[in-house]
Tab-separated table of C-alpha atoms and ligand atoms in Angstrom:
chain	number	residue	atom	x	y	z
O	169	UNK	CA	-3.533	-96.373	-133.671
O	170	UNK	CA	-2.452	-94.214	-130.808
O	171	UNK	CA	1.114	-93.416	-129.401
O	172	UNK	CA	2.572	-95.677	-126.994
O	173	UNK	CA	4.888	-93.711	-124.356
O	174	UNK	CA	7.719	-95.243	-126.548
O	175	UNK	CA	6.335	-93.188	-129.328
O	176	UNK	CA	6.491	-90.201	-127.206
O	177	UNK	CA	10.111	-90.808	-125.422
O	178	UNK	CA	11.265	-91.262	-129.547
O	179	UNK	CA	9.560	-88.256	-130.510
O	180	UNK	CA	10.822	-86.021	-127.098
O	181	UNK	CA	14.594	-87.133	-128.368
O	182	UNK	CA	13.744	-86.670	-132.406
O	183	UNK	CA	12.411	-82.621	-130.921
O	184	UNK	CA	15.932	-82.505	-128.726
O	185	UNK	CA	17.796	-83.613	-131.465
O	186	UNK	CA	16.280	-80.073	-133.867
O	187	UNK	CA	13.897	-82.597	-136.173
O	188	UNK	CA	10.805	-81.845	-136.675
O	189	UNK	CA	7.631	-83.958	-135.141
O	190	UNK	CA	3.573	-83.701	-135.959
O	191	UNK	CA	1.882	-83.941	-132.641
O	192	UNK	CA	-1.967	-84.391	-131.871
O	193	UNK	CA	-3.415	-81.621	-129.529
O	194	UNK	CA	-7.097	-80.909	-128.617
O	195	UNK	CA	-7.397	-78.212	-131.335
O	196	UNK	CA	-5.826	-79.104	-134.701
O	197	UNK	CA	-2.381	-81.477	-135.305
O	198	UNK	CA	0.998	-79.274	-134.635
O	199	UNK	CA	3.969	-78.996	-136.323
O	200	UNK	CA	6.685	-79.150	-133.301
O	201	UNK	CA	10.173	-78.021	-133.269
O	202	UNK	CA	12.338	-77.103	-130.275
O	203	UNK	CA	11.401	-73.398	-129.571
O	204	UNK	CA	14.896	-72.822	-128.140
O	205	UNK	CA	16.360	-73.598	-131.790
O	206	UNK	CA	16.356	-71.375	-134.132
O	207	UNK	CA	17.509	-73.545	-136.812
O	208	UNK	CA	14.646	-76.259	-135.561
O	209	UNK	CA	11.981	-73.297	-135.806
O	210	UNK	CA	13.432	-72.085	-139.294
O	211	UNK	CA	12.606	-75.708	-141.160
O	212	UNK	CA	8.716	-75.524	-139.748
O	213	UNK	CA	8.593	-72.559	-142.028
O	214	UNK	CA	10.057	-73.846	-144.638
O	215	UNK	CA	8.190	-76.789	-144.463
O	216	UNK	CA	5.204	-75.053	-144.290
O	217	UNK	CA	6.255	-73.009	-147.135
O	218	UNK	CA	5.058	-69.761	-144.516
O	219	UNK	CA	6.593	-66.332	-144.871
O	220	UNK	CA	9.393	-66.419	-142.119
O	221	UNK	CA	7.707	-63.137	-140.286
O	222	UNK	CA	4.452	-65.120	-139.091
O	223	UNK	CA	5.498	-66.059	-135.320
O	224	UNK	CA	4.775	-69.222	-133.986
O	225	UNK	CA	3.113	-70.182	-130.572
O	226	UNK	CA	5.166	-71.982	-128.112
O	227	UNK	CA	3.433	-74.955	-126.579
O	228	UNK	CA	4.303	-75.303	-122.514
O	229	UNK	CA	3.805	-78.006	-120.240
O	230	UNK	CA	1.486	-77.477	-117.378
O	231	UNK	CA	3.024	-75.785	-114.616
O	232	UNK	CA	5.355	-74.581	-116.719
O	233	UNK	CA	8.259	-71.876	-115.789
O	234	UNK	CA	6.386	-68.995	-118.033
O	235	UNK	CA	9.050	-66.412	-117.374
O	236	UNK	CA	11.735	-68.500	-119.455
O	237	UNK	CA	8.921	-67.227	-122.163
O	238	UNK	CA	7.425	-63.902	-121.370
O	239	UNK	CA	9.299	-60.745	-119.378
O	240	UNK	CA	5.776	-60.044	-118.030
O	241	UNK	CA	2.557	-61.952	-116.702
O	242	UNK	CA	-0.407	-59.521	-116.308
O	243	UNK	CA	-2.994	-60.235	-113.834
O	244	UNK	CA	-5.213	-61.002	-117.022
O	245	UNK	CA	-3.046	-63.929	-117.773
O	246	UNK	CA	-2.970	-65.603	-114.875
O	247	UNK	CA	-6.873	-64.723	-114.497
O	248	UNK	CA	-7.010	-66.841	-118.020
O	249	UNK	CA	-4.659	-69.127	-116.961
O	250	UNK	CA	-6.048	-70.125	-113.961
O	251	UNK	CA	-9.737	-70.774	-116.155
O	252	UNK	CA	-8.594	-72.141	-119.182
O	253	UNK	CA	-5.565	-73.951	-119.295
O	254	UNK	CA	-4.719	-76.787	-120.195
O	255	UNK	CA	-6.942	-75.690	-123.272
O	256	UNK	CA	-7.805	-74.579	-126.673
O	257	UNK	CA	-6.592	-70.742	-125.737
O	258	UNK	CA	-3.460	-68.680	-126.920
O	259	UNK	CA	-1.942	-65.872	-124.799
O	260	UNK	CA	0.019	-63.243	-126.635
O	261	UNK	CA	2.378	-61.349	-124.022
O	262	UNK	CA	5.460	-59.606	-124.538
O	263	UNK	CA	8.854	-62.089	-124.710
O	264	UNK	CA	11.057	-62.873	-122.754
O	265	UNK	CA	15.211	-61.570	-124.106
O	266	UNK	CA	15.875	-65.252	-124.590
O	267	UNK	CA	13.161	-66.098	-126.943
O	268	UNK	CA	14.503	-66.374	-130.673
O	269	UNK	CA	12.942	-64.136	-132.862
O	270	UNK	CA	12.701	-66.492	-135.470
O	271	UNK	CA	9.950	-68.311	-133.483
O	272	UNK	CA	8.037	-64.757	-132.728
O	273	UNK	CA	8.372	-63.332	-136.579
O	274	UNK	CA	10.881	-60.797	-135.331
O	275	UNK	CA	8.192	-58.928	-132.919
O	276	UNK	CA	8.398	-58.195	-129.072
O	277	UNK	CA	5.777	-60.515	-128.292
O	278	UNK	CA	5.296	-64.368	-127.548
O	279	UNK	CA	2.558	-66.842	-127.920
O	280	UNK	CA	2.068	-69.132	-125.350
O	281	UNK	CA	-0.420	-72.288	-125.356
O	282	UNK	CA	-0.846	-75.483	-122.862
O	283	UNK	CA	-2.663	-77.919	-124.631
O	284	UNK	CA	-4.894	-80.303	-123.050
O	285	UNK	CA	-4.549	-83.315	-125.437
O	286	UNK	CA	-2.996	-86.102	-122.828
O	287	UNK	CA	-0.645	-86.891	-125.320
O	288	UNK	CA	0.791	-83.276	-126.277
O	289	UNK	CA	1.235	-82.986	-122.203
O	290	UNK	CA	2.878	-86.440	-121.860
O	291	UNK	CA	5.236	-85.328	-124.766
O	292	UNK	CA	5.880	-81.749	-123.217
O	293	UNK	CA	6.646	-83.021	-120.219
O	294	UNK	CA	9.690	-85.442	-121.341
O	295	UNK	CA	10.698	-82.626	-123.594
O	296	UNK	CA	13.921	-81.463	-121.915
O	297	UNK	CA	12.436	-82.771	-119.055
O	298	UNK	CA	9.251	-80.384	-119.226
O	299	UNK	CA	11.294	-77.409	-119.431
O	300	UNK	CA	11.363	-76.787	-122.406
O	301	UNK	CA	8.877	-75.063	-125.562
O	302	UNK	CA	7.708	-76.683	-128.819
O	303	UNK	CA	7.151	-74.162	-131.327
O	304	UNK	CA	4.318	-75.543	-132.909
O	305	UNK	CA	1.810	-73.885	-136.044
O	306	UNK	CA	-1.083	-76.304	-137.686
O	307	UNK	CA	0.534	-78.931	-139.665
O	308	UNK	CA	-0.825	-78.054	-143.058
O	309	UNK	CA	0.770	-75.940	-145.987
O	310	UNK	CA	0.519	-72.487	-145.720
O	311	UNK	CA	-3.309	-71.129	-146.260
O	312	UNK	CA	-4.749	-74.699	-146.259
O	313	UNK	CA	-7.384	-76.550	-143.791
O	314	UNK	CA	-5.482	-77.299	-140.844
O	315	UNK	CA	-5.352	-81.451	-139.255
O	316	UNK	CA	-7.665	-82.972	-137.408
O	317	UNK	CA	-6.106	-86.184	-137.527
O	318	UNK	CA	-2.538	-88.070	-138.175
O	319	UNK	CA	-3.600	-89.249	-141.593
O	320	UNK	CA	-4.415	-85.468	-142.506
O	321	UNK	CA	-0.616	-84.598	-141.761
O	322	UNK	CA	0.377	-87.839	-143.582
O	323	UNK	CA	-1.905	-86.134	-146.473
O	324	UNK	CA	-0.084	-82.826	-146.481
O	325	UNK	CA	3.587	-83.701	-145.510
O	326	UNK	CA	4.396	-87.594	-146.334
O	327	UNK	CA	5.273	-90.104	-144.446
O	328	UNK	CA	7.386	-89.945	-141.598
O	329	UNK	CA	11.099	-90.383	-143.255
O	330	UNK	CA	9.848	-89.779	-146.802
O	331	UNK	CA	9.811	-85.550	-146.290
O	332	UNK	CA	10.393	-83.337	-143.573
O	333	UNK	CA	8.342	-84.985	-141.115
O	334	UNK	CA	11.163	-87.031	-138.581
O	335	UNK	CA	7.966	-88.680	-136.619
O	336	UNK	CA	3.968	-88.122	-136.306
O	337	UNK	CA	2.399	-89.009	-133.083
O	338	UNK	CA	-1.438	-90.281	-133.375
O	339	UNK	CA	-3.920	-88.936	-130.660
O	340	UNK	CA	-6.719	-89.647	-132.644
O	341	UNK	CA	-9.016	-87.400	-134.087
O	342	UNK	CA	-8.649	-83.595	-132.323
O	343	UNK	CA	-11.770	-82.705	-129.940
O	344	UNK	CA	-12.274	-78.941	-130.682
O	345	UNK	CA	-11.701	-79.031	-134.242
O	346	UNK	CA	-10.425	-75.573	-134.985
O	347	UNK	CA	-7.823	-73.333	-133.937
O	348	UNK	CA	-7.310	-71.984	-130.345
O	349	UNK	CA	-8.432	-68.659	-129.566
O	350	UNK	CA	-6.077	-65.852	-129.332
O	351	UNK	CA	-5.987	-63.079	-126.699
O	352	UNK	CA	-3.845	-60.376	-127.062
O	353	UNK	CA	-2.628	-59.327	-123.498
O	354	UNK	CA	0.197	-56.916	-124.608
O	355	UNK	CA	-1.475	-53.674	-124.393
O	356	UNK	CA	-3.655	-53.953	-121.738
O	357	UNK	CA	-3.266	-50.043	-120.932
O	358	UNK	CA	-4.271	-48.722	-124.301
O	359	UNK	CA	-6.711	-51.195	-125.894
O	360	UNK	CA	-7.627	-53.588	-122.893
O	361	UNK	CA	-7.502	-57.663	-123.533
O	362	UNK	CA	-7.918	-58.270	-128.019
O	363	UNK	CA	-9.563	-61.075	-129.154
O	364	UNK	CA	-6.999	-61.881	-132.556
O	365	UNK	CA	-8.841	-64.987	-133.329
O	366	UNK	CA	-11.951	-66.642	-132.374
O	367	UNK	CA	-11.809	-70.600	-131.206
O	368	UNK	CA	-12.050	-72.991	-128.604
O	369	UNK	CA	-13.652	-70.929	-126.516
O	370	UNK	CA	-16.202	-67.629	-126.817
O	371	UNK	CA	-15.766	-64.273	-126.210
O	372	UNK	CA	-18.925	-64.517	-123.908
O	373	UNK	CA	-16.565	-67.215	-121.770
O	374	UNK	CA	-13.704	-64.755	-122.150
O	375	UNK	CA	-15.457	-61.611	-120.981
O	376	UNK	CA	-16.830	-63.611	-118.056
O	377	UNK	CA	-13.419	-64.636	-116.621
O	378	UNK	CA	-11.700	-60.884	-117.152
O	379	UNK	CA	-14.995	-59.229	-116.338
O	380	UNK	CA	-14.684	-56.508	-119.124
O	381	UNK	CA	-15.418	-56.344	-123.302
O	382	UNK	CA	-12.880	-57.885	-125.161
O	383	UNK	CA	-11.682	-55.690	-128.439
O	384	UNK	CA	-11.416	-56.456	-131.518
O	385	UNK	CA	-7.862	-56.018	-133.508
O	386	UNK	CA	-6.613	-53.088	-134.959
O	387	UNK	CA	-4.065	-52.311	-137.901
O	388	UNK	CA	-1.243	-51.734	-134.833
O	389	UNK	CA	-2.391	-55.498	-133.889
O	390	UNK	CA	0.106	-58.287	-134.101
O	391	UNK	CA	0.369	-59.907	-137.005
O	392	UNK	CA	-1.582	-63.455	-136.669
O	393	UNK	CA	-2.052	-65.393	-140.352
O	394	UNK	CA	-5.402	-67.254	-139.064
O	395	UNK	CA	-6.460	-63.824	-139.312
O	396	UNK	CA	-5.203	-63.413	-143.249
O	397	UNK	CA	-8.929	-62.939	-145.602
O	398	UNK	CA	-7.896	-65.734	-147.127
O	399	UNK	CA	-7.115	-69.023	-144.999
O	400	UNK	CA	-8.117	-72.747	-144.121
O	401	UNK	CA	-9.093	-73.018	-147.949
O	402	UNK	CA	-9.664	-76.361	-149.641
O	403	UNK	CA	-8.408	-76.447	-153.199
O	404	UNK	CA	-11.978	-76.500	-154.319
O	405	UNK	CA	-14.004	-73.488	-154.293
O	406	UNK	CA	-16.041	-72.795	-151.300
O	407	UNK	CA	-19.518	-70.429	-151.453
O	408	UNK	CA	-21.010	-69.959	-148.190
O	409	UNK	CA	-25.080	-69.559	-149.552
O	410	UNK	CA	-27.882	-68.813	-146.773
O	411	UNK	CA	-30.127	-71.439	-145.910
O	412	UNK	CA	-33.254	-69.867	-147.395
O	413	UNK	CA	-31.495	-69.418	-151.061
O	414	UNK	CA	-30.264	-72.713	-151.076
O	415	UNK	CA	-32.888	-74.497	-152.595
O	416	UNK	CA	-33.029	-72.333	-155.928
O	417	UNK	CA	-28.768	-72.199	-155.803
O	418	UNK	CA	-28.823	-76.193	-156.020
O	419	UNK	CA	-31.873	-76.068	-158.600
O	420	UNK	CA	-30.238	-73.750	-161.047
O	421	UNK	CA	-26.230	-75.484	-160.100
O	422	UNK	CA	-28.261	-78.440	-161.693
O	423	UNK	CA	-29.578	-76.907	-164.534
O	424	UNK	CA	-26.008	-76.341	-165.751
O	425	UNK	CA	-24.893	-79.596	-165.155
O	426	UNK	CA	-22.734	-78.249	-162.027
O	427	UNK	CA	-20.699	-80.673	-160.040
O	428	UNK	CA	-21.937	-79.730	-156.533
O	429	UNK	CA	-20.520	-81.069	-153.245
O	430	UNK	CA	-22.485	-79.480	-150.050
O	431	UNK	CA	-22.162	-79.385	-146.212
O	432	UNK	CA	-25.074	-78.363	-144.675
O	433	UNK	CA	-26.629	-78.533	-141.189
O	434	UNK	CA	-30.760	-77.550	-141.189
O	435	UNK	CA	-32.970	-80.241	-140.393
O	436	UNK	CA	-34.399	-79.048	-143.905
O	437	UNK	CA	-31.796	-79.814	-145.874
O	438	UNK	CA	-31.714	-83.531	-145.449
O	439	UNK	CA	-34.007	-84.031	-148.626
O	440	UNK	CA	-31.277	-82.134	-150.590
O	441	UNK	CA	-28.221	-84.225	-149.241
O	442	UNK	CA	-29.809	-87.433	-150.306
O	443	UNK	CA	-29.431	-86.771	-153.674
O	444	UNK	CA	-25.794	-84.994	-153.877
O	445	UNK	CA	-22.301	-85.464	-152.934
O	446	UNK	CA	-22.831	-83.726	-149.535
O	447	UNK	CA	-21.991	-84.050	-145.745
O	448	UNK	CA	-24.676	-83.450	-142.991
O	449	UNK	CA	-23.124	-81.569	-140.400
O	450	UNK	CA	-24.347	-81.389	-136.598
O	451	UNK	CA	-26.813	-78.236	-135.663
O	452	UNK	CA	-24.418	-77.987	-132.651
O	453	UNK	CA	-21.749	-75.644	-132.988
O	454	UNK	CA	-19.325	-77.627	-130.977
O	455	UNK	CA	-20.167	-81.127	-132.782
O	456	UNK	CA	-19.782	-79.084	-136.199
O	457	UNK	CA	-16.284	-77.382	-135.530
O	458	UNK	CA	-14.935	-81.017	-134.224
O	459	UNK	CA	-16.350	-82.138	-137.893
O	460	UNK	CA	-15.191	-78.976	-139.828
O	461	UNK	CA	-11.733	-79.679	-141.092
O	462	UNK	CA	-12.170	-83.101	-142.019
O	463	UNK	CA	-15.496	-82.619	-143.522
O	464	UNK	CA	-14.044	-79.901	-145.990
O	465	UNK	CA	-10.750	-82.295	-146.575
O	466	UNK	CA	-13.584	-84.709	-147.602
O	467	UNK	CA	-15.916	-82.444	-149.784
O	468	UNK	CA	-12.288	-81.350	-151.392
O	469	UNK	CA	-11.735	-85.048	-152.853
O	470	UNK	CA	-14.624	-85.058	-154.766
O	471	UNK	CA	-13.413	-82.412	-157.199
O	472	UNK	CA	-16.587	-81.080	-157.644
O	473	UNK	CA	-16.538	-77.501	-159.416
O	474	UNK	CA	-17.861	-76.169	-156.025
O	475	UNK	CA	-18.282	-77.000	-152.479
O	476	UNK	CA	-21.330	-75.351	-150.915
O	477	UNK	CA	-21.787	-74.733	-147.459
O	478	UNK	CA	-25.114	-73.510	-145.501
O	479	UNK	CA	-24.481	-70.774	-143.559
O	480	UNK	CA	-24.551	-71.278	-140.018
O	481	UNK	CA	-26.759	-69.210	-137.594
O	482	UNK	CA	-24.989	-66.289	-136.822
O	483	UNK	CA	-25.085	-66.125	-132.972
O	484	UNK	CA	-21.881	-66.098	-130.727
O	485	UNK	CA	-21.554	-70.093	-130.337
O	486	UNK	CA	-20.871	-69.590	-133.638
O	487	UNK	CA	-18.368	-67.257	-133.780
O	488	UNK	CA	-15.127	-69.625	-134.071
O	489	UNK	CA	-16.947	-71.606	-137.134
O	490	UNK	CA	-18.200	-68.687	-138.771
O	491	UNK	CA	-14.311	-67.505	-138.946
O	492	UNK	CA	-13.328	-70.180	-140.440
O	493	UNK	CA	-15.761	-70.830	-143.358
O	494	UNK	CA	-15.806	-66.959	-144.587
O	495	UNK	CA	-11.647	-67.264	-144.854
O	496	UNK	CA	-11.955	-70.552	-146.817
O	497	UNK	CA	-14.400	-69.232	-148.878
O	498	UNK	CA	-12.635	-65.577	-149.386
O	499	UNK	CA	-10.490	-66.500	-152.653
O	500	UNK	CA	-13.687	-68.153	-154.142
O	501	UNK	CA	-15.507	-65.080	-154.243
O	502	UNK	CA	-17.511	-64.478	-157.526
O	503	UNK	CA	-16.840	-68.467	-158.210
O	504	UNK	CA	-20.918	-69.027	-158.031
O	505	UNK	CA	-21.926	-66.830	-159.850
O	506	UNK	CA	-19.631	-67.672	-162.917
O	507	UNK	CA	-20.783	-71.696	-162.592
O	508	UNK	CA	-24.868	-69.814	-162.384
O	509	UNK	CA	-24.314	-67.833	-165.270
Q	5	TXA	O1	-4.814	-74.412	-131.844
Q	5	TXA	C1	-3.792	-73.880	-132.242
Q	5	TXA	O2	-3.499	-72.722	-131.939
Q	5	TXA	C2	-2.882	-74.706	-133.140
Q	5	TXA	C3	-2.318	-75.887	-132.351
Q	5	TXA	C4	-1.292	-76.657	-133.126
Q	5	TXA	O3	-1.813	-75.417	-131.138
Q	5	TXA	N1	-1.828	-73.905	-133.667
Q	5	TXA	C5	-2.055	-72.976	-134.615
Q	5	TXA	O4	-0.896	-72.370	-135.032
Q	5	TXA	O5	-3.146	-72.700	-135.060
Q	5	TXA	P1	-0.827	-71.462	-136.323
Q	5	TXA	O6	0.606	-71.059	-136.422
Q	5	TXA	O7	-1.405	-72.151	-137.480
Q	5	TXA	O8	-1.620	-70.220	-135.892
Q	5	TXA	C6	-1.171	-69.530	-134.771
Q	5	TXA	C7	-1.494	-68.079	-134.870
Q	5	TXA	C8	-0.882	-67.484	-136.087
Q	5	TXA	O9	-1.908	-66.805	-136.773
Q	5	TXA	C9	0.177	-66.565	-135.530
Q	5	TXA	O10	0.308	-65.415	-136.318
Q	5	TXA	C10	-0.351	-66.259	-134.136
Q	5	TXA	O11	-0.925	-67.438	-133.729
Q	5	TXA	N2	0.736	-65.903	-133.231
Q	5	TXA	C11	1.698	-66.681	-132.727
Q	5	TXA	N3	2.574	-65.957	-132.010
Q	5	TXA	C12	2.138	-64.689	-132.052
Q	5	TXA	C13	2.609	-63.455	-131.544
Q	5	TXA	N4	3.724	-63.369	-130.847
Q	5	TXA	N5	1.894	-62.364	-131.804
Q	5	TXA	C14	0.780	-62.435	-132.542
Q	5	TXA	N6	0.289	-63.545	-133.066
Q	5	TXA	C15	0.955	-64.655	-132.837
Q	6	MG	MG1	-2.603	-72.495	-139.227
């Protein structure tokens, strides 16, 4: 069931009021508090049980004043801006004085994001009368697959009243899928525009719109978890196996008896899903990432000793997916081979 605009006008007065409110947006679900309260921003992290140093990005209404957020707008960022927004993309610039620091992890920079998702603008705009920020990470416990839909956030936090949730607002299930993308913008002069995380949209769309190479992150780089080895995990191990080795991996899984749960996406695999707990993802690299999250979040409930996933084809289309799967299957590595062995 979606919102009704007395949903939102609730959930606008629940965010003045410092609760905290899980809000649909084109990417994943968000976890919203009032950017402008510290105290607001302080029980996201402790709901999220997230180290109190990872800053949070601050969704903004279209249009939005963006020097209440950020003491400088590079050309870059309005280039961005200007293509991308409303949208699944991330600016990191440097903050504005009034910004609390518990909402940028105690660093000089800010995240900023306008979300597309008609419901997240509807909401944004009757916040403070569009004015204000909603500090707002994935609504999922720290290191787990992020929400793709209201019933995922029901999953991690409880129902609204029952924990620390004060309201969720259902937009249906998110259109991208995973995570925005990230651009670093705040040191242009030295290391040009950083990609911190691949998303919503590809480098190749990036580079086009700033018409130079986008760099990857160095150790200097702000800190951004989604870019922690080990992330968006299930709580059963994941094993990423290439599509020419799966075959013998599911042959000798069965051999030992091996509970085996597999997402896979080849046209050649859909002999092997008939017969096992498995999920046939789409061979389109949008169509998968808008299935990811919930397909894992399924594959998860089966308990299986091991959730396998083909490998997807390695070319830039790819790039946001391919993030994803290798940090939910970083903590399982070695977990194959003890279940082949
Ligand atoms: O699509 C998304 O970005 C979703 C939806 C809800 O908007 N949000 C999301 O938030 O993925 P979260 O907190 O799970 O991941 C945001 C990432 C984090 O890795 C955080 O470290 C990084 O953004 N980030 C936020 N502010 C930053 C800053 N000032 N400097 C560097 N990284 C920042
Ligand atoms: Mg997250």
């Amino acid at each position: 069931m979606t919102s009704s605009t007395e949903d939102i006008r609730a959930a606008a007065r629940l965010l003045e009021a410092g609760k905290l409110v899980a809000i649909p947006t084109e990417t994943v679900y968000g976890l919203a508090a009032d950017a402008g309260n510290p105290d607001a921003v302080a029980a996201i992290f402790t709901a999220k049980g997230r180290p109190s140093n990872h800053p949070v990005i601050v969704h903004v209404a279209r249009d939005a004043d963006l020097s209440r957020w950020a003491s400088e707008i590079p050309q870059e960022a309005h280039r961005l801006i200007e293509a991308f927004w409303p949208g699944p993309l991330t600016l990191i610039l440097p903050r504005a004085m009034n910004v609390p620091l518990a909402v940028t992890g105690g660093q000089d920079s800010v995240g900023l994001r306008c979300p597309s998702h008609p419901l997240a603008q509807a909401l944004l705009k009757e916040f403070r009368s569009g004015e204000g920020g909603l500090a707002a990470p994935s609504a999922n416990r720290f290191g787990r697959v992020s929400p793709t839909t209201a019933q995922h956030v029901i999953d991690e936090f409880g129902a609204p009243g029952t924990g620390p949730l004060a309201a969720v607002l259902d937009g249906g299930q998110s259109d991208v899928g995973i995570e925005s993308t990230i651009v670093d913008l705040t040191r242009l002069a030295t290391h040009g525009p950083v990609l911190l995380r691949p998303g919503g949209i590809s480098t190749a769309e990036l580079e086009r719109v700033l018409g130079c190479a986008m760099s990857t992150p160095d150790t200097a780089a702000p800190r951004v978890s989604g870019s922690l080895d080990a992330h968006y995990a299930p709580h059963t191990p994941v094993a990423l196996v290439a599509s020419s080795m799966l075959d013998e991996v599911l042959r000798h899984l069965a051999q030992k008896h091996r509970h085996v749960a597999l997402m896979a996406w080849s046209e050649s695999s859909a002999t092997r899903l008939a017969a096992l707990t498995s999920l046939r993802m789409p061979a389109d690299p949008q169509a998968y990432a808008h299935m990811l999250y919930a397909g894992l979040r399924e594959l998860d409930a089966e308990r299986a000793d091991i959730i396998l996933v083909e490998q997807p084809p390695a070319a830039g289309a790819w790039q946001g997916v391919n993030d994803r799967l290798r940090r939910a299957a970083f903590d399982s590595t070695g977990v194959l081979d003890k279940l082949l062995a």
